Every structure is written in structure tokens, then in C-alpha cells.
Short mmCIF file of C-alpha atoms in Angstrom, two decimals:
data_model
loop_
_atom_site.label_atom_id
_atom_site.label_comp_id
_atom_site.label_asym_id
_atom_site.label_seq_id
_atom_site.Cartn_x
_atom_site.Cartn_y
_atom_site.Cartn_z
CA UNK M 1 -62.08 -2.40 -47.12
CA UNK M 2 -60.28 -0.92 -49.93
CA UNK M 3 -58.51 0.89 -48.23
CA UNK M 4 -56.14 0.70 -44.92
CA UNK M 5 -55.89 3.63 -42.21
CA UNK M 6 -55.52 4.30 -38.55
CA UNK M 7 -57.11 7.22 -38.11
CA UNK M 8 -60.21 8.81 -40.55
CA UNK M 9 -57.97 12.12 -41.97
CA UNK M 10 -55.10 9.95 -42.91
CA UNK M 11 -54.80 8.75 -46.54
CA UNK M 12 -53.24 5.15 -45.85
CA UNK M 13 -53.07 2.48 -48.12
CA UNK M 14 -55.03 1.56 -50.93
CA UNK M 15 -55.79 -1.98 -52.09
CA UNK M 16 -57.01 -3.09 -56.28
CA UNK M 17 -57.12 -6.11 -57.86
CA UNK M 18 -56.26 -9.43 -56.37
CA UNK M 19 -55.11 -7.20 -53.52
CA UNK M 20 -58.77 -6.40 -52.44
CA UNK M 21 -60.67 -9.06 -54.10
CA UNK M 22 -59.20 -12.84 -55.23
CA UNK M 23 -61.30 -15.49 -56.25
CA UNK M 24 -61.43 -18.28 -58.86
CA UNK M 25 -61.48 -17.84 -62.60
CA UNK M 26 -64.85 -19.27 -63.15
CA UNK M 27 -66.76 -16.24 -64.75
CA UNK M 28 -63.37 -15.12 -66.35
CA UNK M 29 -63.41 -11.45 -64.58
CA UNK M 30 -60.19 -11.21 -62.74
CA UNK M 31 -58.67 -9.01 -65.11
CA UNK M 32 -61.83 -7.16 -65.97
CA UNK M 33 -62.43 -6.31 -62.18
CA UNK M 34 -59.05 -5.51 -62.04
CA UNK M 35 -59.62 -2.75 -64.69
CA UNK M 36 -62.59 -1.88 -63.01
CA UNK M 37 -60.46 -0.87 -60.19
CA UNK M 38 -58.12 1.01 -61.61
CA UNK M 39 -60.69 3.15 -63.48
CA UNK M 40 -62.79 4.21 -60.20
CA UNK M 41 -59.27 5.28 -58.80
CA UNK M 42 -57.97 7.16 -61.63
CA UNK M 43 -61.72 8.90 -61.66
CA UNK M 44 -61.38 9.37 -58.16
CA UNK M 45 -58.10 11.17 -58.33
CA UNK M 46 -58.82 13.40 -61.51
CA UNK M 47 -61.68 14.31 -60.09
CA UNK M 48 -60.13 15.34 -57.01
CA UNK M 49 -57.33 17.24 -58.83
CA UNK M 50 -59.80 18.75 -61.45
CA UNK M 51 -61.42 20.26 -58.01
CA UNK M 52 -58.41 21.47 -56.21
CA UNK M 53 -57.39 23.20 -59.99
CA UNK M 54 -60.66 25.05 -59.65
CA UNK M 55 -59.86 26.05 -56.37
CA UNK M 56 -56.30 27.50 -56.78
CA UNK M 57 -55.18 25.31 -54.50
CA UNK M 58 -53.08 23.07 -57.30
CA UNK M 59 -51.83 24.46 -60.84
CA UNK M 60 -52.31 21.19 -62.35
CA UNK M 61 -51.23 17.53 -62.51
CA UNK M 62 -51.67 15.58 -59.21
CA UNK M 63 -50.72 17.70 -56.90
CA UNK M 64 -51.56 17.02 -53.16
CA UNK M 65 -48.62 18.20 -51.01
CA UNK M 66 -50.30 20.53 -48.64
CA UNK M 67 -53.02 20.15 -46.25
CA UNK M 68 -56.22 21.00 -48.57
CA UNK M 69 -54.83 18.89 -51.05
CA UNK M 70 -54.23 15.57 -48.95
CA UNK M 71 -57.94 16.22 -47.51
CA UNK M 72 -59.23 15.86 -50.80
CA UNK M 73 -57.41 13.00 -52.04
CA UNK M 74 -58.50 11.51 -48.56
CA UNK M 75 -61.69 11.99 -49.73
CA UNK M 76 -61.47 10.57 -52.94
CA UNK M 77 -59.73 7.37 -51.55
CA UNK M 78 -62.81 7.08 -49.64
CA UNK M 79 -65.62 7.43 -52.61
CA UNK M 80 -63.50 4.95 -54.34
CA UNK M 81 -63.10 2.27 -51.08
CA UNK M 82 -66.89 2.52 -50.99
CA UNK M 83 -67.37 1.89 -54.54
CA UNK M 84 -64.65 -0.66 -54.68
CA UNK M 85 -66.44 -2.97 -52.22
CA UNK M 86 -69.79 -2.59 -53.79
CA UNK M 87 -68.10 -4.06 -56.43
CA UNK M 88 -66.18 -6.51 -55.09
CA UNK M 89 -68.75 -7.74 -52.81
CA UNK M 90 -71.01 -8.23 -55.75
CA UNK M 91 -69.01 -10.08 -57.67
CA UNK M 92 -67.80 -12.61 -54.99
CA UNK M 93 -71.31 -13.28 -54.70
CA UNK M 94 -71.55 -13.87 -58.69
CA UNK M 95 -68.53 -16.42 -58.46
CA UNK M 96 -70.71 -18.46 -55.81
CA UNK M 97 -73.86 -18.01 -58.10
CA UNK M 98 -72.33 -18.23 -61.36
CA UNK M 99 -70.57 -21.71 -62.43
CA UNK M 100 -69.41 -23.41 -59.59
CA UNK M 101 -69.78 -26.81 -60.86
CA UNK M 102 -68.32 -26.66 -63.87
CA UNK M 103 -64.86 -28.58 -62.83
CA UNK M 104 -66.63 -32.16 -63.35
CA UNK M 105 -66.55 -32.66 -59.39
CA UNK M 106 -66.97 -36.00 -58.35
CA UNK M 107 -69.52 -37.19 -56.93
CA UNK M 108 -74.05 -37.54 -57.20
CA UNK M 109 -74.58 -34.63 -55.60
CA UNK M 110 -72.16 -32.86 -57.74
CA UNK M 111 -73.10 -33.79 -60.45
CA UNK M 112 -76.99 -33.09 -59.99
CA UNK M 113 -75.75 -29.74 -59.36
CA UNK M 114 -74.10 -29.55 -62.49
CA UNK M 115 -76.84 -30.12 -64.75
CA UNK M 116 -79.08 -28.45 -63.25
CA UNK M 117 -76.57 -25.27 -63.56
CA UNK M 118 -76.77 -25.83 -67.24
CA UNK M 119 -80.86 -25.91 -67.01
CA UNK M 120 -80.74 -23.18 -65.16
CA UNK M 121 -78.17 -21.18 -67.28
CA UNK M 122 -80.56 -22.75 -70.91
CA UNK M 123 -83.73 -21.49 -69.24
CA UNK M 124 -82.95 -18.13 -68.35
CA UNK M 125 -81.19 -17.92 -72.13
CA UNK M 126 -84.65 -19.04 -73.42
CA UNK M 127 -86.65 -16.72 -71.07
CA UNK M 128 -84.72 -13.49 -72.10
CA UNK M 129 -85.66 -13.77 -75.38
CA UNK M 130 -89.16 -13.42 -74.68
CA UNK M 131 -90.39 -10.28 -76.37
CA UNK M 132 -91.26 -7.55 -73.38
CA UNK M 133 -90.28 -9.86 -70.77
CA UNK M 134 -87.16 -10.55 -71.72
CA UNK M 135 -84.50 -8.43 -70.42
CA UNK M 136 -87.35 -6.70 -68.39
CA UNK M 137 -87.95 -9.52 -65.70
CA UNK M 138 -86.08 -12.39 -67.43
CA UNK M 139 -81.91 -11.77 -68.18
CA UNK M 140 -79.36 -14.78 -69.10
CA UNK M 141 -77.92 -16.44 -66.54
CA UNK M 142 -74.85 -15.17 -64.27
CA UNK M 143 -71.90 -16.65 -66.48
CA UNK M 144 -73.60 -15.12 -70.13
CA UNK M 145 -74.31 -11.51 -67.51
CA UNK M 146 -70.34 -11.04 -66.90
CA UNK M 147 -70.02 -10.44 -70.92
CA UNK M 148 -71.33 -7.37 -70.04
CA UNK M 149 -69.00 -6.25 -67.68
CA UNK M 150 -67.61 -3.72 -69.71
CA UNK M 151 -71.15 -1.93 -70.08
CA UNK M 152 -72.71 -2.57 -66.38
CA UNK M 153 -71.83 -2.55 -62.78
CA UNK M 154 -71.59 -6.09 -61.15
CA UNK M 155 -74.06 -4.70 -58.72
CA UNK M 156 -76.12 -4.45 -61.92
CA UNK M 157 -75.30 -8.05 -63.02
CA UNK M 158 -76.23 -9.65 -59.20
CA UNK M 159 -79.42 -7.64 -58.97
CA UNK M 160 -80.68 -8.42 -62.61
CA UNK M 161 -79.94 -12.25 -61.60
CA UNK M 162 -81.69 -11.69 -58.76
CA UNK M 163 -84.82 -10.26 -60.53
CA UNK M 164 -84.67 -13.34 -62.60
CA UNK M 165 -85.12 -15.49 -59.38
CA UNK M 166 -88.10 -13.35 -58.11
CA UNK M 167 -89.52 -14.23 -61.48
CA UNK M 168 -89.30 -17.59 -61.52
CA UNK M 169 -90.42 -17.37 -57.93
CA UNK M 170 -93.94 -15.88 -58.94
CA UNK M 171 -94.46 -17.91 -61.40
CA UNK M 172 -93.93 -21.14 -59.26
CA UNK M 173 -96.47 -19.85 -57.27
CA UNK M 174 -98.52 -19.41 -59.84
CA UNK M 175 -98.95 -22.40 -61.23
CA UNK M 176 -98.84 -24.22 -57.56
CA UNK M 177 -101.96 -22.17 -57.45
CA UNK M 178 -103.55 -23.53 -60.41
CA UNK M 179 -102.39 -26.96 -59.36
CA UNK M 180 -103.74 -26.99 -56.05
CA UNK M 181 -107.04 -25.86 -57.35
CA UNK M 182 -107.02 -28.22 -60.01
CA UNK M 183 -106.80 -31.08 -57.73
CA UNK M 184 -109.43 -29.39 -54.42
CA UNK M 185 -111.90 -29.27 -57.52
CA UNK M 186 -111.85 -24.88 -57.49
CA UNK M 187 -111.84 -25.07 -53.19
CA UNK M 188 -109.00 -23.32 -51.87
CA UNK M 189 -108.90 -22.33 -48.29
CA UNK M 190 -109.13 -18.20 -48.61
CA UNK M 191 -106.52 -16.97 -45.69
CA UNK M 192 -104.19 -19.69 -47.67
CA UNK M 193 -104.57 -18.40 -51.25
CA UNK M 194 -104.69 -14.68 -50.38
CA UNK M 195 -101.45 -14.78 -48.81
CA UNK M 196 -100.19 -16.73 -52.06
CA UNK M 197 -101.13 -14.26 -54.37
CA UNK M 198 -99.85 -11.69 -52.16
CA UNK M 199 -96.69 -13.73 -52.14
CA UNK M 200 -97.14 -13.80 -55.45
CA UNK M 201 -97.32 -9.97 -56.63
CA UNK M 202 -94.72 -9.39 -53.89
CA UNK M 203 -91.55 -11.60 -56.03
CA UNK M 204 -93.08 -9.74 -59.68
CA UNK M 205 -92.82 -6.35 -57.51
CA UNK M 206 -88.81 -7.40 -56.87
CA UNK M 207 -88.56 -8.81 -60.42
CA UNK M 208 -89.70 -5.64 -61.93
CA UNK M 209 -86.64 -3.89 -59.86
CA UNK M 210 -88.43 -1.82 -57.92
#
């Protein structure tokens, strides 16, 4: 985790940037998440000293030399290892989603996977600028999502990706449905197509974020 302790009261040590996560500079967010870090930590501690002001237990500044006070900076260590590895967690899983094959690796399979990144990453451009559904159900793909890092969470970024998917997963189904009735001549087995259309509303369900 974020941060390192034998026993729960005990403050320990706490881990932040390429300490807690490394990874390569494909999306271009190891400074950012660095930042990111050292902003839940410094909200973590002011908040903890804002309380202990309140309290009378510090007169300001960050003050945790007695027992009260280490308590609640144990705690805030805590809120901050949880939220740091959200984070972190999400955004390894970005680098494997976002533009792994970008480095010209040799190879067919490589490079089948390359340019069907860039359709991928063209398609979901073109699909968020659909008026209502864009940004709604359809959002860029990863690498154009980690411009916003400033603004959103990564959590944020990985689950709008994800609602993307669901999207594109419904309408696949869709029009495999039309396709498949197309060709039967309108006949389609009933127990078949009502668990495709439940399949169906089940990925716009996800894509809608709910």
C-alpha cells in the first residue's frame, strides 16, 4: 500500500510518486500522478491539523507530538493510503489500456495491434462528438482522457473508458441482431434473442454509469 507499518496505531512510512507507483511514460502522467500524490497528503495532513486546532489539542502548524495528535495523523496517513491506491491502481490499468503499442514493436501481431489502437483511439474521438451521446456514453480514448488529469480522478478516466466499451458492446449486439435476422428472413429463436437484448440493455445500463 501507500503506506508501511507493523502494527495498525503506528504511523510508519509513507510512500508517493515512483515510490508507490512506477510505470512507463506512455500516457505522459508520471509527474502529474506524482502531484496528485502530494496533494492528497498535504490535504490529509491540514486537515488533520485544522481538526486537532479545533480541538485544543495543537495551537497551530503541524503539530503531532503527543498521543491525540499522532492518532490523528495515523488516521490521515490512512485516508490518504486508501486514496493513493485507488489512484494508482487505476492508472496502472490506464498504462495497459492506453498506448501500449506505440513504440513501432516488431512484429504482425504488433503491428495489427497498433493500428487498431489508432482506430480505436479515431473512433471514440468521432463518437464523443456526437451531440447527447457524446461525453454521456461515448468519451475519447484513454491517451486524449489523461489531458484531463488535472480536472478528474483516474478512477474517473478508467471508468469513463470503460463506459465507452459497454457502449460499443451494445451496439455490437445490436446490429448482430439485425444481422442475424436479416439473414433467418425475421426468424430468430426467442430464448436466443431475449437473452441478447437483455445482454443488450445490460452493457447501455453500465455505459450510462450506473
Amino acid at each position: 500500500g501507500a503506506m508501511w507499518t507493523n502494527k495498525p496505531s503506528n504511523v510508519g512510512v509513507v510512500l508517493l510518486g515512483d515510490a508507490l507507483h512506477a510505470f512507463p511514460p506512455d500516457l505522459g502522467q508520471g509527474v502529474n500522478s506524482a502531484l496528485k500524490d502530494v496533494s492528497l497528503l498535504g490535504d490529509g495532513l491540514r486537515n488533520a491539523t485544522t481538526n486537532s486546532v479545533k480541538e485544543g489539542t495543537t495551537s497551530g502548524g503541524y503539530s503531532f507530538g503527543n498521543d491525540n495528535g499522532r492518532d490523528k495523523l495515523g488516521s490521515a496517513l490512512r485516508s490518504y493510503e486508501i486514496e493513493a491506491t485507488g489512484e494508482a491502481t487505476a492508472l496502472v490499468r490506464l498504462m495497459q489500456l492506453g498506448s501500449p503499442y506505440q513504440y513501432n514493436q516488431p512484429g504482425f501481431r504488433a503491428q495489427v495491434a497498433a493500428k487498431l489502437m489508432a482506430a480505436n483511439l479515431l473512433l471514440r474521438l468521432v463518437l464523443s462528438q456526437i451531440p447527447f451521446l457524446g461525453n454521456t456514453i461515448f468519451f475519447p480514448q484513454i491517451a486524449m482522457l489523461s489531458q484531463l488529469s488535472g480536472s478528474i480522478s483516474y478512477r474517473e478516466m478508467l471508468s469513463r473508458a470503460h463506459r465507452t466499451s459497454f457502449a460499443f458492446a451494445a451496439v455490437g449486439i445490436m446490429v448482430a441482431l439485425a444481422c442475424i435476422k436479416a439473414f433467418l428472413g425475421g426468424e430468430l429463436n426467442r430464448t436466443f434473442g431475449y437473452w441478447a437484448v437483455m445482454a443488450m440493455w445490460a452493457c447501455l445500463w453500465k455505459a450510462t454509469g450506473f
